[in-house]
Amino acid sequence: MSAVAAQAHEEDHGHHHKETFMTKYIFSQDHKMIAKQYLITGLFMGIIGIAMSLLFRIQLAWPEQSFTIFEVLLGKWAPEGVMDPNVYLALVTIHGTIMVFFVLTAGLSGTFSNLLIPLQIGARDMASGLLNMISFWLFFLSSTIMIASLFVEAGPAAAGWTIYPPLSALPQAQPGSGLGMTLWLVSMAIFIASSLLGSLNYIVTVINLRTKGMSMSRLPLTIWAFFVTAIIGVVSFPVLLSAALLLIMDRSFGTSFFLSDIFIQGEVLHYQGGSPVLYEHLFWFLGHPEVYIVLLPALGITSEIIATNSRKPIFGYRAMVASILAIAFLSTIVWGHHMFISGMNPFLGSVFTFTTLLIAIPSAVKAFNYITTLWKGNLQLNPAMLFSIGLVSTFISGGLTGIILGDSTLDINVHDTYFVVAHFHLVMGISALYGLFAGVYHWFPKMFGKMMNKNLGYVHFWVTAVCAYGVFFPMHFIGMAGLPRRYYTNTNFPYFDDIADINIVISLFAFAAGAAQLVFLYNFIHSIFYGKAAEQNPWKSNTMEWTTPVEHMHGNWPGEIPEVHRWAYDYSKPGQEEDWVSQIVPLKEGEEELQH
Amino acid sequence: MTQQIPTGLDDVIVQELHLPVGREIIFKMRSQDVLHSAYMPHFRAQMNCVPGMITEFAFTPVITTDEMRQKPDMIAKVKKINKIRVEKSKALVANGEEALEPYTFDYLLLCNKICGASHYNMQMKIIVETPEEYEKWIAQQPTFAQVIQ
Ligand code: HEM
Ligand SMILES: [Cu+2]
Ligand SMILES: [Cu+2]
C-alpha cells in the first residue's frame, strides 16, 4: 500500500467509521476481533467436549453403576442413574466430532490464522473482512446446531465421529440415527462452508497482501503452516461435503449410494447397488488430511515459540517448509490406511502402507529440527515454551505408533482397538491441544493486551502433561490385549476382567487432567480483566505482530506498514547487540542476510 | 453375522465356531444390516462384514483351545481373572445378586465395528480342536436340510 493510500485509509477510520457495539464486538470484520470470537467459541465447545469424555470415562471405570451426575445431566437417558448404551455411543460420537472439528480445526486454525496472518505478513486486515465475518458466523451457527442436536427426543448422532453408513443412514438401526443424525449432517455441512470461506480468505491474503520485503522465503513458519493448512482444507473438505450430501440423499430421498441388500428389524429394504466402502473412501479422503489440518497449525505455532524461546534461529528453515509441503501432498494419498480391513482390495493396502510410511520422513525432519533448535539454546521455559516442548514429546510418542498402524499387516491386529485411541489422541489430539495452549499463552498479550499468570500456567502444564500420558499411555497396552474401542462396557468379556483396574486408573488421570483445564480457564478469564498490562513485545520476538501497538486499532499499524528486511529468525545473531532483531530492522552496513 | 437386537440388551449371543487345527480356514463374511467386524484378537485377524458384498480372509489355527489353556501364562492370566471375579462376586452376593461364573479360556470372536447399542455384546466362542474332535462335533450337527424342515 502506498503512503497516500495508507493515509486515506487512516482518515477513513478516523472520521466516517463510527463503531457501534454491534459492529465492534458482534458483527465485526476486524480479523483480531474475529480471532477472539473463534477462540472463545472454540474454548466453549472444548469445555463441552472434554466434559463428555469425563462422563463416559466414569462409565468405563465403573461400568453400569448408578451415578447422580448421570441422573442430573442425562435425565431419562440414564434410568436410575445408569448410563444407557445408546447414550455412551452418542457421547463418544459428539466428543470426537467436537474435539476434532470444532475445537482443533475451527478453534485452533480459526483463531491463529485470523490473528496472525495479517499481523505477521504486514497487512491491514484479511483480503475480505466480510467473508471472514460470514465464515465465523457460519461456524457459530454450526456449533449451535451441533449443541441443539443434544436436546432432541431420541438423542444426538451416535454412529461414531466417522458416521459410517448403513448405521448412520437407517433411522431404524438405532435411536441416534434419527433427527440427531440429520442435525449432525446439517451442522457439518455448514461447518464445511465456514471452513472453506475461511481457508480461501487465508490463501488469498497470504498470496496478495504481504508487505514490502516479505518474500515467501522470509515468511515466519507459522504463516507457512496456516497457508498450507488452508490449501489442504480447500482440497479435501469438499469431499466430506459430498459424502454428507450423498448420505442425506440416502437417508431422506431413497437413493442407494452407500446401501445395498439390507434386511433390518424383520424388514427387507429396497436399497440396491450402493456400498458403504464408497462412503469410507470419501470420508477418509478428508479424514486423513483433517489430522494435518489439525496438526500443522500447531506445528507452525511450535516452530515460532521454540525459536523465540530458545533464542536461536530455527534449525533448517528450508527443510521445515519443504516438510510442510511434503506432508500436505502426502496427506492426500494415504487415506486408505484407515481401511485396511474394510474389504477393499488387499493390494491397495500395500500401496497405502507405502505412501503412509513415506510421511514418517517429513514428520521426522520436523521433530529433528525442533530438537536441534532446542539444543544448547538459551531456553526460556515459560508456559508457551513448555507446551511447545510437550507437543514435540507427544508428536514423537504418538508418531511412533503411527508406523505400526500404517503397516497393513500390523494394523489388522489392533485396528479399532484402544491402541488406535491411544495413538490418535497423542499424535493429533494432545499435540494439537498443546499447540492451542502454547499459542494462547504466547499471543495472549497480543490478543488482550494483558499477561497471563505464569505460575498458574506452570501448574496447568505439568498437571496436564503428566495426566495426558497417564490417560493415554496405558491405552496402548489394553489395545494390544485386544480391547475394542466404542464399547459401552467390557464386563461381558471375562477375558478382559484383568483390565478393569487400569480403566479406573485412566479415569482418575482423566479427571485430574480435566481439573487442570479449570486452572487454565480461570487464568484466561481472570487475566483478561485483571492481568498485568502487557508490553509491546514481551517475548522479544522478531515477527511483525509485535511491532503493532498494544491497544488494538483498525488497520493494525498507525501510519505506513513497515517494510521487512530479513527473515523472522535472527536470534542471537553475531554482531548484533541484542539477542533478537525484528524483521523490520534494515540490514546494517556489511551485515549479510543469513543463508537459510 | 448375527443381527443386533436393540430390544434385548441382555441377550448374550452364545454361538460357537469350531475349527480343526492345522487346516487353512477361509472365512467368507457378509452382513445383513449394518457394518460389523469379525475380530479374533488371539489370531490377530480381523475383517469387516459389509452389507452388499462378501469379504474374506484366511488363516490356519495351529494351537488348539486345550493346548492354549495349558500354557503357563494363560494359566496365570486365568487365575488372576478368577481372583478378580471372586472378589466381585462377594459384592454381588452381598447385594442379593448372583455370583459370577468362574472363567475358563476360550478364543474370542467379537464385533469390532460400531453397530448400535448392543455392539459391546456381540461375541462368539471359537473352539480350535483336533481333527478327530472336529469330525465328532460336526457329525452331531443337524444338516441344513434338517434345520429348514
Ligand atoms: C481429557 C481429555 C480426553 C479424554 C479423557 C478422552 C477420552 C476418549 C476416549 C476414552 C475415547 C474412546 C471411547 C471409545 O472408543 O469407546 C475417545 C474418543 C475420541 N476422542 Fe477423546 N479424549 C480426550 C480428549 C480428546 C481430544 C483433545 C481430542 C482431539 C482430537 C479427542 C478426540 C477423540 C476422537 C476423534 C475420538 C473418537 C470418537 C469415536 O470413536 O467416534 N479426544 N476419547
Ligand atoms: Cu490417516
Ligand atoms: Cu458391532
XYZ file of N, CA and C and ligand atoms in Angstrom, chain A residues 167 486-487, chain B residues 1 4 34-37 110-116 118-122, ligand 3:
64
model
N -25.234 -47.808 9.397
C -25.694 -47.463 10.742
C -26.220 -46.032 10.795
N -15.136 -48.028 21.414
C -16.570 -47.824 21.256
C -17.385 -48.937 21.920
N -16.842 -49.473 23.014
C -17.570 -50.461 23.806
C -18.098 -49.787 25.062
N -23.126 -62.562 9.978
C -23.043 -62.340 11.411
C -24.438 -62.151 11.984
N -28.108 -57.318 15.250
C -28.228 -56.676 16.551
C -29.673 -56.754 17.028
N -26.009 -53.700 9.212
C -25.048 -52.593 9.184
C -23.642 -53.185 9.159
N -22.628 -52.322 9.173
C -21.262 -52.838 9.213
C -20.999 -53.515 10.554
N -20.309 -54.626 10.504
C -19.760 -55.241 11.701
C -18.318 -55.589 11.364
N -17.587 -56.049 12.356
C -16.239 -56.502 12.044
C -15.955 -57.742 12.864
N -15.151 -61.283 18.376
C -16.032 -60.217 18.836
C -16.235 -59.187 17.740
N -17.292 -58.410 17.910
C -17.588 -57.406 16.891
C -16.772 -56.161 17.173
N -16.089 -55.678 16.152
C -15.204 -54.539 16.344
C -15.513 -53.404 15.380
N -16.769 -53.305 14.964
C -17.161 -52.103 14.215
C -18.474 -51.635 14.798
N -18.500 -50.407 15.237
C -19.679 -49.860 15.921
C -20.939 -50.187 15.117
N -21.914 -50.815 15.786
C -23.074 -51.323 15.053
C -24.366 -51.073 15.801
N -24.322 -50.244 16.847
C -25.548 -49.951 17.577
C -25.400 -50.296 19.040
N -26.080 -52.707 20.996
C -25.566 -53.966 21.551
C -24.207 -54.355 20.980
N -23.552 -53.384 20.370
C -22.212 -53.612 19.828
C -21.289 -54.290 20.846
N -21.327 -53.799 22.072
C -20.399 -54.304 23.099
C -20.733 -55.720 23.538
N -21.785 -56.271 22.974
C -22.295 -57.562 23.413
C -22.118 -58.667 22.392
N -21.651 -58.330 21.204
C -21.637 -59.330 20.126
C -20.390 -60.187 20.219
Cu -20.602 -54.238 16.496
